[in-house]
Structure formats: C-alpha cells, structure tokens
Amino acid sequence: MVFADDHSGNEYLAWVGSIMLLVHAGIHFNAVLPWAATLMLLIAVASGLVGKYLLKKANESLKGKRQLFLDSGMSDEEADKSLFFDSITVDLMKKWRLAHMPITLVLGILVLLHIISIIIYN
C-alpha cells in the first residue's frame, strides 16, 4: 500500500482501527469495558484530529500574517518581531504529539493485551 505522505497511512489505520473497535465493542449498556475502550478511542482520535487541524490552521495563519506584513512594506526583521509571540505559540503547538503519542500508545497496549487475553483464555 502506497501513501501520499507519512501521515496518510497513520490516518488510514486510525480510521480503520476506530471503525473496527466500534463494531467490535457493540452497544452493551451493562458492560463497562466496551465503553472504556470506546472512550479511550475517542480521546486518541480527538487528540490526533485536533492537533493536526489546529496546527495546520495556525501555520497557515502565521504565514498569512507574515505575508500581509511584508506586502504592507515591513522588512523581514520587522515582520518577524511583530510575529514573535505567534511564532512561539505555533512552535509550542507543534509539540502536541507529546500528548497524543502516549494516549495512542496506551490504546495500542490495551488492544494488544485484549488480543493476548483472547488467545490465552479462548
């Protein structure tokens, strides 16, 4: 399978895994584990989507503001000074993966433990 970039494979697998988990969990109102797995899945998906789209919008906004400043006659240095705090904010937002990766790792470990327990006890 060939993906356009590194992230499209990640997104494809995330969507497929999410759908598989939702189908597998079913709707069991009296069971806690399917709801816990679904909640963990929603947290992982939300952190991934929010991080991806917010970071994309922030980068576009920063580039747009910089271009507006340059078009209005500001020098590169003046534009960079005016956008200093915006640049710091975008740089901090790039670290969203520090939160997303552990969440996804926990979900992956729980999935593996579930599969192993099925193999052992079935």
The first five atom37 places (N, CA, C, CB, O) and aatype in JSON, in Angstrom:
{
  "aatype": [12, 19, 13, 0, 3, 3, 8, 15, 7, 2, 6, 18, 10, 0, 17, 19, 7, 15, 9, 12, 10, 10, 19, 8, 0, 7, 9, 8, 13, 2, 0, 19, 10, 14, 17, 0, 0, 16, 10, 12, 10, 10, 9, 0, 19, 0, 15, 7, 10, 19, 7, 11, 18, 10, 10, 11, 11, 0, 2, 6, 15, 10, 11, 7, 11, 1, 5, 10, 13, 10, 3, 15, 7, 12, 15, 3, 6, 6, 0, 3, 11, 15, 10, 13, 13, 3, 15, 9, 16, 19, 3, 10, 12, 11, 11, 17, 1, 10, 0, 8, 12, 14, 9, 16, 10, 19, 10, 7, 9, 10, 19, 10, 10, 8, 9, 9, 15, 9, 9, 9, 18, 2],
  "atom_mask": [
    [1, 1, 1, 1, 1],
    [1, 1, 1, 1, 1],
    [1, 1, 1, 1, 1],
    [1, 1, 1, 1, 1],
    [1, 1, 1, 1, 1],
    [1, 1, 1, 1, 1],
    [1, 1, 1, 1, 1],
    [1, 1, 1, 1, 1],
    [1, 1, 1, 0, 1],
    [1, 1, 1, 1, 1],
    [1, 1, 1, 1, 1],
    [1, 1, 1, 1, 1],
    [1, 1, 1, 1, 1],
    [1, 1, 1, 1, 1],
    [1, 1, 1, 1, 1],
    [1, 1, 1, 1, 1],
    [1, 1, 1, 0, 1],
    [1, 1, 1, 1, 1],
    [1, 1, 1, 1, 1],
    [1, 1, 1, 1, 1],
    [1, 1, 1, 1, 1],
    [1, 1, 1, 1, 1],
    [1, 1, 1, 1, 1],
    [1, 1, 1, 1, 1],
    [1, 1, 1, 1, 1],
    [1, 1, 1, 0, 1],
    [1, 1, 1, 1, 1],
    [1, 1, 1, 1, 1],
    [1, 1, 1, 1, 1],
    [1, 1, 1, 1, 1],
    [1, 1, 1, 1, 1],
    [1, 1, 1, 1, 1],
    [1, 1, 1, 1, 1],
    [1, 1, 1, 1, 1],
    [1, 1, 1, 1, 1],
    [1, 1, 1, 1, 1],
    [1, 1, 1, 1, 1],
    [1, 1, 1, 1, 1],
    [1, 1, 1, 1, 1],
    [1, 1, 1, 1, 1],
    [1, 1, 1, 1, 1],
    [1, 1, 1, 1, 1],
    [1, 1, 1, 1, 1],
    [1, 1, 1, 1, 1],
    [1, 1, 1, 1, 1],
    [1, 1, 1, 1, 1],
    [1, 1, 1, 1, 1],
    [1, 1, 1, 0, 1],
    [1, 1, 1, 1, 1],
    [1, 1, 1, 1, 1],
    [1, 1, 1, 0, 1],
    [1, 1, 1, 1, 1],
    [1, 1, 1, 1, 1],
    [1, 1, 1, 1, 1],
    [1, 1, 1, 1, 1],
    [1, 1, 1, 1, 1],
    [1, 1, 1, 1, 1],
    [1, 1, 1, 1, 1],
    [1, 1, 1, 1, 1],
    [1, 1, 1, 1, 1],
    [1, 1, 1, 1, 1],
    [1, 1, 1, 1, 1],
    [1, 1, 1, 1, 1],
    [1, 1, 1, 0, 1],
    [1, 1, 1, 1, 1],
    [1, 1, 1, 1, 1],
    [1, 1, 1, 1, 1],
    [1, 1, 1, 1, 1],
    [1, 1, 1, 1, 1],
    [1, 1, 1, 1, 1],
    [1, 1, 1, 1, 1],
    [1, 1, 1, 1, 1],
    [1, 1, 1, 0, 1],
    [1, 1, 1, 1, 1],
    [1, 1, 1, 1, 1],
    [1, 1, 1, 1, 1],
    [1, 1, 1, 1, 1],
    [1, 1, 1, 1, 1],
    [1, 1, 1, 1, 1],
    [1, 1, 1, 1, 1],
    [1, 1, 1, 1, 1],
    [1, 1, 1, 1, 1],
    [1, 1, 1, 1, 1],
    [1, 1, 1, 1, 1],
    [1, 1, 1, 1, 1],
    [1, 1, 1, 1, 1],
    [1, 1, 1, 1, 1],
    [1, 1, 1, 1, 1],
    [1, 1, 1, 1, 1],
    [1, 1, 1, 1, 1],
    [1, 1, 1, 1, 1],
    [1, 1, 1, 1, 1],
    [1, 1, 1, 1, 1],
    [1, 1, 1, 1, 1],
    [1, 1, 1, 1, 1],
    [1, 1, 1, 1, 1],
    [1, 1, 1, 1, 1],
    [1, 1, 1, 1, 1],
    [1, 1, 1, 1, 1],
    [1, 1, 1, 1, 1],
    [1, 1, 1, 1, 1],
    [1, 1, 1, 1, 1],
    [1, 1, 1, 1, 1],
    [1, 1, 1, 1, 1],
    [1, 1, 1, 1, 1],
    [1, 1, 1, 1, 1],
    [1, 1, 1, 1, 1],
    [1, 1, 1, 0, 1],
    [1, 1, 1, 1, 1],
    [1, 1, 1, 1, 1],
    [1, 1, 1, 1, 1],
    [1, 1, 1, 1, 1],
    [1, 1, 1, 1, 1],
    [1, 1, 1, 1, 1],
    [1, 1, 1, 1, 1],
    [1, 1, 1, 1, 1],
    [1, 1, 1, 1, 1],
    [1, 1, 1, 1, 1],
    [1, 1, 1, 1, 1],
    [1, 1, 1, 1, 1],
    [1, 1, 1, 1, 1],
    [1, 1, 1, 1, 1]
  ],
  "atom_positions": [
    [[0.85, -1.17, 0.0], [0.0, 0.0, 0.0], [0.9, 1.24, 0.0], [-0.97, 0.0, 1.23], [1.78, 1.37, 0.84]],
    [[0.67, 2.14, -0.93], [1.48, 3.34, -1.05], [0.65, 4.53, -0.58], [1.98, 3.54, -2.51], [-0.49, 4.72, -1.01]],
    [[1.24, 5.34, 0.31], [0.56, 6.52, 0.83], [1.25, 7.77, 0.31], [0.54, 6.52, 2.37], [2.45, 7.77, 0.05]],
    [[0.48, 8.85, 0.17], [1.0, 10.1, -0.37], [2.05, 10.71, 0.54], [-0.14, 11.1, -0.59], [3.03, 11.28, 0.07]],
    [[1.85, 10.59, 1.84], [2.84, 11.1, 2.78], [2.82, 10.24, 4.04], [2.57, 12.59, 3.14], [2.02, 9.3, 4.13]],
    [[3.68, 10.54, 4.98], [3.8, 9.73, 6.19], [2.52, 9.7, 7.01], [4.93, 10.25, 7.04], [2.21, 8.69, 7.64]],
    [[1.78, 10.8, 7.0], [0.62, 10.9, 7.88], [-0.62, 10.24, 7.31], [0.32, 12.34, 8.15], [-1.51, 9.86, 8.07]],
    [[-0.72, 10.07, 5.99], [-1.93, 9.48, 5.44], [-2.06, 8.02, 5.85], [-1.94, 9.6, 3.9], [-3.18, 7.54, 6.07]],
    [[-0.96, 7.3, 5.97], [-1.0, 5.92, 6.45], [-1.47, 5.86, 7.89], [0.0, 0.0, 0.0], [-2.28, 5.0, 8.25]],
    [[-0.98, 6.76, 8.69], [-1.39, 6.86, 10.09], [-2.89, 7.13, 10.18], [-0.6, 7.97, 10.81], [-3.59, 6.5, 10.96]],
    [[-3.36, 8.07, 9.38], [-4.78, 8.42, 9.4], [-5.65, 7.27, 8.89], [-5.03, 9.68, 8.56], [-6.7, 7.0, 9.46]],
    [[-5.21, 6.61, 7.84], [-5.96, 5.47, 7.31], [-6.09, 4.38, 8.37], [-5.26, 4.91, 6.04], [-7.19, 3.87, 8.6]],
    [[-4.98, 4.03, 9.0], [-5.01, 3.0, 10.03], [-5.85, 3.43, 11.23], [-3.59, 2.66, 10.49], [-6.53, 2.6, 11.84]],
    [[-5.81, 4.71, 11.57], [-6.61, 5.22, 12.69], [-8.1, 5.08, 12.39], [-6.26, 6.69, 12.98], [-8.87, 4.66, 13.25]],
    [[-8.5, 5.43, 11.17], [-9.92, 5.31, 10.82], [-10.36, 3.85, 10.78], [-10.2, 5.97, 9.47], [-11.42, 3.51, 11.29]],
    [[-9.56, 3.0, 10.17], [-9.91, 1.57, 10.1], [-9.98, 0.98, 11.5], [-8.87, 0.79, 9.24], [-10.93, 0.26, 11.82]],
    [[-8.99, 1.27, 12.33], [-8.99, 0.77, 13.71], [-10.16, 1.28, 14.51], [0.0, 0.0, 0.0], [-10.75, 0.55, 15.3]],
    [[-10.5, 2.54, 14.32], [-11.64, 3.13, 15.04], [-12.94, 2.43, 14.67], [-11.75, 4.63, 14.75], [-13.74, 2.1, 15.54]],
    [[-13.14, 2.22, 13.4], [-14.37, 1.55, 12.95], [-14.41, 0.11, 13.45], [-14.47, 1.57, 11.4], [-15.46, -0.37, 13.89]],
    [[-13.26, -0.58, 13.4], [-13.21, -1.96, 13.89], [-13.54, -2.01, 15.39], [-11.83, -2.57, 13.63], [-14.28, -2.89, 15.83]],
    [[-12.99, -1.09, 16.15], [-13.25, -1.08, 17.59], [-14.72, -0.8, 17.88], [-12.37, -0.05, 18.29], [-15.32, -1.44, 18.74]],
    [[-15.3, 0.15, 17.17], [-16.71, 0.48, 17.4], [-17.62, -0.7, 17.05], [-17.11, 1.7, 16.58], [-18.57, -0.98, 17.78]],
    [[-17.33, -1.38, 15.96], [-18.13, -2.55, 15.58], [-17.93, -3.67, 16.6], [-17.75, -3.03, 14.16], [-18.9, -4.32, 17.0]],
    [[-16.7, -3.9, 17.0], [-16.38, -4.97, 17.94], [-16.98, -4.71, 19.32], [-14.87, -5.14, 18.06], [-17.47, -5.63, 19.97]],
    [[-16.94, -3.46, 19.77], [-17.47, -3.13, 21.1], [-18.98, -3.27, 21.15], [-17.07, -1.69, 21.49], [-19.54, -3.66, 22.17]],
    [[-19.65, -2.97, 20.05], [-21.1, -3.07, 20.02], [-21.73, -2.12, 21.02], [0.0, 0.0, 0.0], [-21.08, -1.21, 21.53]],
    [[-22.99, -2.34, 21.28], [-23.68, -1.5, 22.26], [-24.1, -2.39, 23.42], [-24.93, -0.77, 21.62], [-25.13, -3.05, 23.37]],
    [[-23.29, -2.4, 24.44], [-23.55, -3.18, 25.65], [-23.72, -2.19, 26.79], [-22.4, -4.23, 25.94], [-22.73, -1.74, 27.37]],
    [[-24.95, -1.87, 27.11], [-25.2, -0.84, 28.12], [-24.77, -1.27, 29.51], [-26.66, -0.48, 28.13], [-24.49, -0.43, 30.36]],
    [[-24.71, -2.57, 29.76], [-24.36, -3.04, 31.08], [-22.89, -3.42, 31.23], [-25.21, -4.21, 31.43], [-22.46, -3.8, 32.32]],
    [[-22.11, -3.31, 30.17], [-20.69, -3.69, 30.22], [-19.82, -2.44, 30.25], [-20.32, -4.58, 29.01], [-20.02, -1.51, 29.47]],
    [[-18.86, -2.44, 31.15], [-18.0, -1.27, 31.33], [-16.86, -1.24, 30.31], [-17.44, -1.26, 32.75], [-16.52, -0.17, 29.8]],
    [[-16.27, -2.38, 30.02], [-15.07, -2.41, 29.17], [-15.3, -1.89, 27.75], [-14.55, -3.81, 29.09], [-14.46, -1.14, 27.25]],
    [[-16.39, -2.24, 27.08], [-16.59, -1.65, 25.74], [-16.71, -0.13, 25.79], [-17.83, -2.24, 25.09], [-16.21, 0.56, 24.9]],
    [[-17.37, 0.38, 26.81], [-17.5, 1.84, 26.95], [-16.14, 2.47, 27.24], [-18.5, 2.19, 28.06], [-15.83, 3.54, 26.73]],
    [[-15.33, 1.81, 28.08], [-14.0, 2.34, 28.4], [-13.12, 2.35, 27.15], [-13.33, 1.5, 29.51], [-12.39, 3.31, 26.9]],
    [[-13.19, 1.27, 26.36], [-12.41, 1.21, 25.13], [-12.86, 2.28, 24.14], [-12.52, -0.19, 24.49], [-12.04, 2.92, 23.48]],
    [[-14.16, 2.47, 24.04], [-14.7, 3.49, 23.14], [-14.28, 4.88, 23.59], [-16.22, 3.39, 23.07], [-13.92, 5.72, 22.76]],
    [[-14.32, 5.13, 24.89], [-13.89, 6.43, 25.43], [-12.4, 6.66, 25.14], [-14.15, 6.5, 26.94], [-12.02, 7.75, 24.72]],
    [[-11.57, 5.65, 25.36], [-10.14, 5.78, 25.09], [-9.9, 6.04, 23.6], [-9.38, 4.51, 25.54], [-9.05, 6.84, 23.23]],
    [[-10.65, 5.35, 22.76], [-10.55, 5.56, 21.32], [-10.92, 6.99, 20.95], [-11.44, 4.58, 20.57], [-10.22, 7.64, 20.17]],
    [[-12.02, 7.49, 21.5], [-12.45, 8.86, 21.2], [-11.41, 9.88, 21.65], [-13.79, 9.15, 21.87], [-11.18, 10.87, 20.96]],
    [[-10.79, 9.65, 22.79], [-9.75, 10.56, 23.27], [-8.56, 10.56, 22.32], [-9.3, 10.17, 24.7], [-8.03, 11.62, 21.98]],
    [[-8.14, 9.37, 21.89], [-6.99, 9.27, 20.97], [-7.3, 9.92, 19.63], [-6.6, 7.79, 20.76], [-6.47, 10.66, 19.09]],
    [[-8.47, 9.65, 19.09], [-8.85, 10.23, 17.8], [-8.98, 11.75, 17.91], [-10.18, 9.62, 17.29], [-8.51, 12.49, 17.05]],
    [[-9.62, 12.2, 18.98], [-9.79, 13.65, 19.18], [-8.45, 14.35, 19.3], [-10.65, 13.93, 20.42], [-8.24, 15.41, 18.71]],
    [[-7.53, 13.77, 20.07], [-6.22, 14.42, 20.22], [-5.48, 14.47, 18.89], [-5.37, 13.68, 21.27], [-4.78, 15.45, 18.61]],
    [[-5.62, 13.44, 18.08], [-4.98, 13.44, 16.77], [-5.58, 14.45, 15.81], [0.0, 0.0, 0.0], [-4.85, 15.2, 15.16]],
    [[-6.9, 14.47, 15.73], [-7.56, 15.39, 14.8], [-7.4, 16.84, 15.22], [-9.04, 15.05, 14.69], [-7.11, 17.7, 14.39]],
    [[-7.6, 17.11, 16.5], [-7.45, 18.49, 16.99], [-6.04, 18.98, 16.76], [-7.81, 18.58, 18.5], [-5.83, 20.09, 16.26]],
    [[-5.06, 18.16, 17.11], [-3.67, 18.56, 16.91], [-3.35, 18.82, 15.46], [0.0, 0.0, 0.0], [-2.73, 19.82, 15.12]],
    [[-3.77, 17.91, 14.6], [-3.46, 18.05, 13.17], [-4.09, 19.31, 12.58], [-3.95, 16.81, 12.4], [-3.4, 20.1, 11.94]],
    [[-5.38, 19.49, 12.8], [-6.08, 20.6, 12.15], [-5.76, 21.95, 12.79], [-7.56, 20.36, 12.19], [-5.64, 22.95, 12.09]],
    [[-5.61, 21.99, 14.11], [-5.24, 23.26, 14.74], [-3.85, 23.69, 14.33], [-5.32, 23.14, 16.27], [-3.61, 24.87, 14.07]],
    [[-2.93, 22.74, 14.27], [-1.56, 23.08, 13.86], [-1.54, 23.55, 12.41], [-0.64, 21.86, 14.04], [-0.83, 24.51, 12.09]],
    [[-2.3, 22.9, 11.55], [-2.35, 23.31, 10.15], [-2.89, 24.73, 10.03], [-3.22, 22.34, 9.33], [-2.32, 25.56, 9.31]],
    [[-3.98, 25.02, 10.73], [-4.58, 26.37, 10.68], [-3.63, 27.41, 11.27], [-5.92, 26.39, 11.44], [-3.52, 28.51, 10.73]],
    [[-2.95, 27.07, 12.37], [-2.03, 28.02, 12.99], [-0.87, 28.34, 12.05], [-1.5, 27.46, 14.32], [-0.47, 29.5, 11.93]],
    [[-0.33, 27.33, 11.38], [0.76, 27.55, 10.42], [0.29, 28.43, 9.26], [1.29, 26.21, 9.89], [1.0, 29.34, 8.84]],
    [[-0.9, 28.14, 8.74], [-1.44, 28.94, 7.64], [-1.66, 30.39, 8.07], [-2.75, 28.34, 7.12], [-1.36, 31.32, 7.32]],
    [[-2.19, 30.57, 9.27], [-2.44, 31.92, 9.79], [-1.14, 32.69, 9.96], [-3.19, 31.85, 11.13], [-1.05, 33.87, 9.6]],
    [[-0.13, 32.03, 10.5], [1.17, 32.68, 10.7], [1.79, 33.09, 9.37], [2.13, 31.74, 11.47], [2.29, 34.21, 9.23]],
    [[1.74, 32.2, 8.39], [2.29, 32.53, 7.07], [1.51, 33.67, 6.42], [2.26, 31.29, 6.15], [2.09, 34.55, 5.79]],
    [[0.18, 33.63, 6.58], [-0.66, 34.69, 6.01], [-0.37, 36.05, 6.63], [0.0, 0.0, 0.0], [-0.26, 37.05, 5.92]],
    [[-0.26, 36.09, 7.96], [0.06, 37.35, 8.65], [1.42, 37.87, 8.21], [0.03, 37.16, 10.18], [1.59, 39.07, 7.97]],
    [[2.38, 36.97, 8.11], [3.73, 37.39, 7.71], [3.7, 37.98, 6.3], [4.72, 36.18, 7.76], [4.33, 39.01, 6.04]],
    [[2.96, 37.34, 5.41], [2.87, 37.84, 4.04], [2.17, 39.2, 4.0], [2.12, 36.84, 3.16], [2.57, 40.08, 3.23]],
    [[1.14, 39.39, 4.82], [0.46, 40.69, 4.9], [1.42, 41.79, 5.36], [-0.75, 40.62, 5.84], [1.44, 42.89, 4.82]],
    [[2.21, 41.47, 6.38], [3.19, 42.44, 6.88], [4.21, 42.79, 5.8], [3.9, 41.9, 8.13], [4.56, 43.95, 5.62]],
    [[4.69, 41.77, 5.09], [5.68, 42.02, 4.03], [5.06, 42.81, 2.89], [6.25, 40.68, 3.51], [5.7, 43.7, 2.32]],
    [[3.81, 42.5, 2.55], [3.12, 43.23, 1.47], [2.86, 44.69, 1.84], [1.81, 42.55, 1.13], [2.79, 45.55, 0.97]],
    [[2.73, 44.95, 3.14], [2.47, 46.33, 3.58], [3.76, 47.16, 3.67], [1.76, 46.33, 4.94], [3.72, 48.33, 4.03]],
    [[4.89, 46.54, 3.36], [6.14, 47.28, 3.33], [7.07, 47.02, 4.5], [0.0, 0.0, 0.0], [8.15, 47.61, 4.57]],
    [[6.7, 46.15, 5.42], [7.59, 45.83, 6.54], [8.78, 45.02, 6.03], [6.84, 45.04, 7.64], [8.68, 44.29, 5.05]],
    [[9.89, 45.18, 6.71], [11.05, 44.36, 6.4], [10.86, 42.97, 7.03], [12.38, 45.03, 6.9], [9.99, 42.77, 7.87]],
    [[11.7, 42.03, 6.61], [11.64, 40.68, 7.19], [11.82, 40.73, 8.7], [12.71, 39.77, 6.56], [11.11, 40.05, 9.45]],
    [[12.77, 41.54, 9.15], [13.07, 41.64, 10.58], [11.89, 42.21, 11.36], [14.32, 42.5, 10.81], [11.56, 41.72, 12.43]],
    [[11.26, 43.25, 10.82], [10.1, 43.86, 11.48], [8.92, 42.88, 11.55], [9.67, 45.15, 10.75], [8.23, 42.78, 12.57]],
    [[8.71, 42.16, 10.46], [7.62, 41.17, 10.43], [7.88, 40.07, 11.45], [7.47, 40.57, 9.02], [6.97, 39.64, 12.16]],
    [[9.13, 39.61, 11.51], [9.48, 38.57, 12.48], [9.3, 39.05, 13.91], [10.91, 38.1, 12.26], [8.84, 38.29, 14.77]],
    [[9.66, 40.29, 14.18], [9.47, 40.85, 15.53], [7.99, 40.95, 15.87], [10.14, 42.23, 15.64], [7.59, 40.64, 16.99]],
    [[7.18, 41.37, 14.92], [5.74, 41.5, 15.16], [5.08, 40.15, 15.39], [5.08, 42.21, 13.98], [4.08, 40.05, 16.1]],
    [[5.62, 39.12, 14.79], [5.03, 37.78, 14.89], [5.76, 36.88, 15.89], [5.03, 37.12, 13.53], [5.55, 35.67, 15.9]],
    [[6.6, 37.47, 16.73], [7.41, 36.69, 17.65], [6.56, 35.77, 18.53], [8.25, 37.61, 18.53], [6.81, 34.57, 18.6]],
    [[5.55, 36.33, 19.21], [4.74, 35.53, 20.13], [3.86, 34.53, 19.38], [3.87, 36.45, 20.99], [3.6, 33.43, 19.87]],
    [[3.4, 34.91, 18.19], [2.65, 33.96, 17.37], [3.53, 32.78, 16.97], [2.08, 34.66, 16.11], [3.08, 31.64, 16.97]],
    [[4.79, 33.06, 16.64], [5.72, 32.0, 16.27], [5.99, 31.06, 17.44], [7.04, 32.6, 15.77], [6.06, 29.84, 17.26]],
    [[6.13, 31.64, 18.63], [6.35, 30.81, 19.82], [5.13, 29.91, 20.06], [6.63, 31.69, 21.06], [5.28, 28.74, 20.39]],
    [[3.95, 30.47, 19.9], [2.72, 29.7, 20.09], [2.64, 28.54, 19.11], [1.49, 30.6, 19.95], [2.3, 27.42, 19.5]],
    [[2.95, 28.8, 17.85], [2.92, 27.74, 16.84], [3.98, 26.68, 17.15], [3.14, 28.32, 15.42], [3.72, 25.49, 17.0]],
    [[5.16, 27.1, 17.59], [6.19, 26.14, 17.97], [5.73, 25.26, 19.13], [7.49, 26.86, 18.34], [6.01, 24.06, 19.14]],
    [[5.04, 25.85, 20.1], [4.51, 25.05, 21.21], [3.43, 24.08, 20.73], [3.93, 25.97, 22.3], [3.35, 22.95, 21.2]],
    [[2.61, 24.54, 19.79], [1.56, 23.67, 19.26], [2.15, 22.47, 18.51], [0.64, 24.46, 18.32], [1.52, 21.42, 18.45]],
    [[3.34, 22.62, 17.96], [3.98, 21.51, 17.25], [4.33, 20.37, 18.2], [5.24, 22.0, 16.54], [4.62, 19.26, 17.76]],
    [[4.31, 20.65, 19.48], [4.62, 19.63, 20.47], [3.38, 18.85, 20.91], [5.28, 20.27, 21.68], [3.45, 18.08, 21.87]],
    [[2.25, 19.02, 20.22], [1.02, 18.31, 20.57], [1.21, 16.8, 20.54], [-0.11, 18.7, 19.64], [0.5, 16.07, 21.23]],
    [[2.14, 16.33, 19.74], [2.38, 14.89, 19.66], [2.89, 14.32, 20.98], [3.39, 14.59, 18.55], [2.75, 13.13, 21.25]],
    [[3.5, 15.18, 21.81], [3.95, 14.72, 23.13], [2.77, 14.25, 23.97], [4.71, 15.84, 23.86], [2.93, 13.39, 24.84]],
    [[1.6, 14.8, 23.75], [0.39, 14.34, 24.45], [-0.3, 13.22, 23.66], [-0.58, 15.51, 24.67], [-0.8, 12.26, 24.24]],
    [[-0.33, 13.36, 22.35], [-1.06, 12.4, 21.51], [-0.4, 11.02, 21.5], [-1.15, 12.93, 20.08], [-1.1, 10.01, 21.57]],
    [[0.91, 10.96, 21.43], [1.6, 9.67, 21.33], [1.39, 8.78, 22.56], [3.07, 9.9, 21.13], [1.1, 7.59, 22.38]],
    [[1.52, 9.28, 23.8], [1.25, 8.4, 24.95], [-0.2, 7.91, 25.0], [1.58, 9.13, 26.24], [-0.46, 6.77, 25.38]],
    [[-1.13, 8.77, 24.62], [-2.54, 8.37, 24.59], [-2.73, 7.22, 23.6], [-3.46, 9.57, 24.21], [-3.38, 6.22, 23.91]],
    [[-2.15, 7.36, 22.43], [-2.25, 6.33, 21.4], [-1.52, 5.06, 21.82], [-1.7, 6.85, 20.07], [-1.99, 3.96, 21.55]],
    [[-0.38, 5.22, 22.48], [0.38, 4.07, 22.96], [-0.43, 3.28, 23.98], [1.71, 4.53, 23.58], [-0.46, 2.05, 23.93]],
    [[-1.08, 3.97, 24.91], [-1.91, 3.28, 25.91], [-3.04, 2.51, 25.21], [-2.51, 4.3, 26.93], [-3.31, 1.36, 25.56]],
    [[-3.68, 3.14, 24.24], [-4.74, 2.45, 23.5], [-4.18, 1.21, 22.79], [-5.39, 3.41, 22.47], [-4.81, 0.15, 22.82]],
    [[-3.02, 1.34, 22.16], [-2.4, 0.21, 21.48], [-2.04, -0.92, 22.43], [0.0, 0.0, 0.0], [-2.24, -2.09, 22.1]],
    [[-1.52, -0.58, 23.6], [-1.17, -1.61, 24.59], [-2.42, -2.33, 25.08], [-0.42, -0.97, 25.79], [-2.42, -3.55, 25.23]],
    [[-3.48, -1.57, 25.33], [-4.74, -2.19, 25.77], [-5.3, -3.12, 24.7], [-5.77, -1.11, 26.12], [-5.84, -4.18, 25.02]],
    [[-5.17, -2.73, 23.44], [-5.63, -3.6, 22.35], [-4.81, -4.88, 22.31], [-5.53, -2.86, 20.99], [-5.37, -5.97, 22.19]],
    [[-3.49, -4.76, 22.43], [-2.63, -5.96, 22.43], [-2.94, -6.87, 23.62], [-1.16, -5.55, 22.46], [-3.0, -8.09, 23.46]],
    [[-3.14, -6.29, 24.8], [-3.49, -7.09, 25.97], [-4.82, -7.81, 25.75], [-3.56, -6.22, 27.22], [-4.99, -8.95, 26.17]],
    [[-5.75, -7.14, 25.13], [-7.05, -7.75, 24.83], [-6.87, -8.94, 23.89], [-8.01, -6.7, 24.2], [-7.44, -10.01, 24.12]],
    [[-6.1, -8.76, 22.85], [-5.86, -9.84, 21.88], [-5.14, -11.01, 22.54], [-5.05, -9.33, 20.68], [-5.51, -12.16, 22.33]],
    [[-4.12, -10.71, 23.34], [-3.37, -11.77, 24.03], [-4.27, -12.53, 24.99], [-2.17, -11.17, 24.79], [-4.2, -13.76, 25.07]],
    [[-5.12, -11.81, 25.72], [-6.01, -12.49, 26.67], [-7.01, -13.39, 25.95], [-6.75, -11.46, 27.54], [-7.37, -14.45, 26.45]],
    [[-7.46, -12.97, 24.78], [-8.37, -13.81, 23.99], [-7.66, -15.08, 23.54], [-8.91, -13.03, 22.75], [-8.23, -16.17, 23.6]],
    [[-6.42, -14.94, 23.1], [-5.64, -16.11, 22.66], [-5.39, -17.06, 23.82], [-4.3, -15.66, 22.03], [-5.52, -18.28, 23.66]],
    [[-5.03, -16.53, 24.97], [-4.7, -17.37, 26.13], [-5.94, -18.06, 26.69], [-4.04, -16.53, 27.22], [-5.9, -19.25, 26.98]],
    [[-7.03, -17.33, 26.85], [-8.19, -17.86, 27.56], [-9.29, -18.42, 26.65], [-8.78, -16.79, 28.42], [-10.35, -18.81, 27.13]],
    [[-9.04, -18.46, 25.38], [-10.07, -18.97, 24.48], [-9.85, -20.4, 24.13], [-10.14, -18.16, 23.25], [-10.64, -20.98, 23.37]]
  ]
}
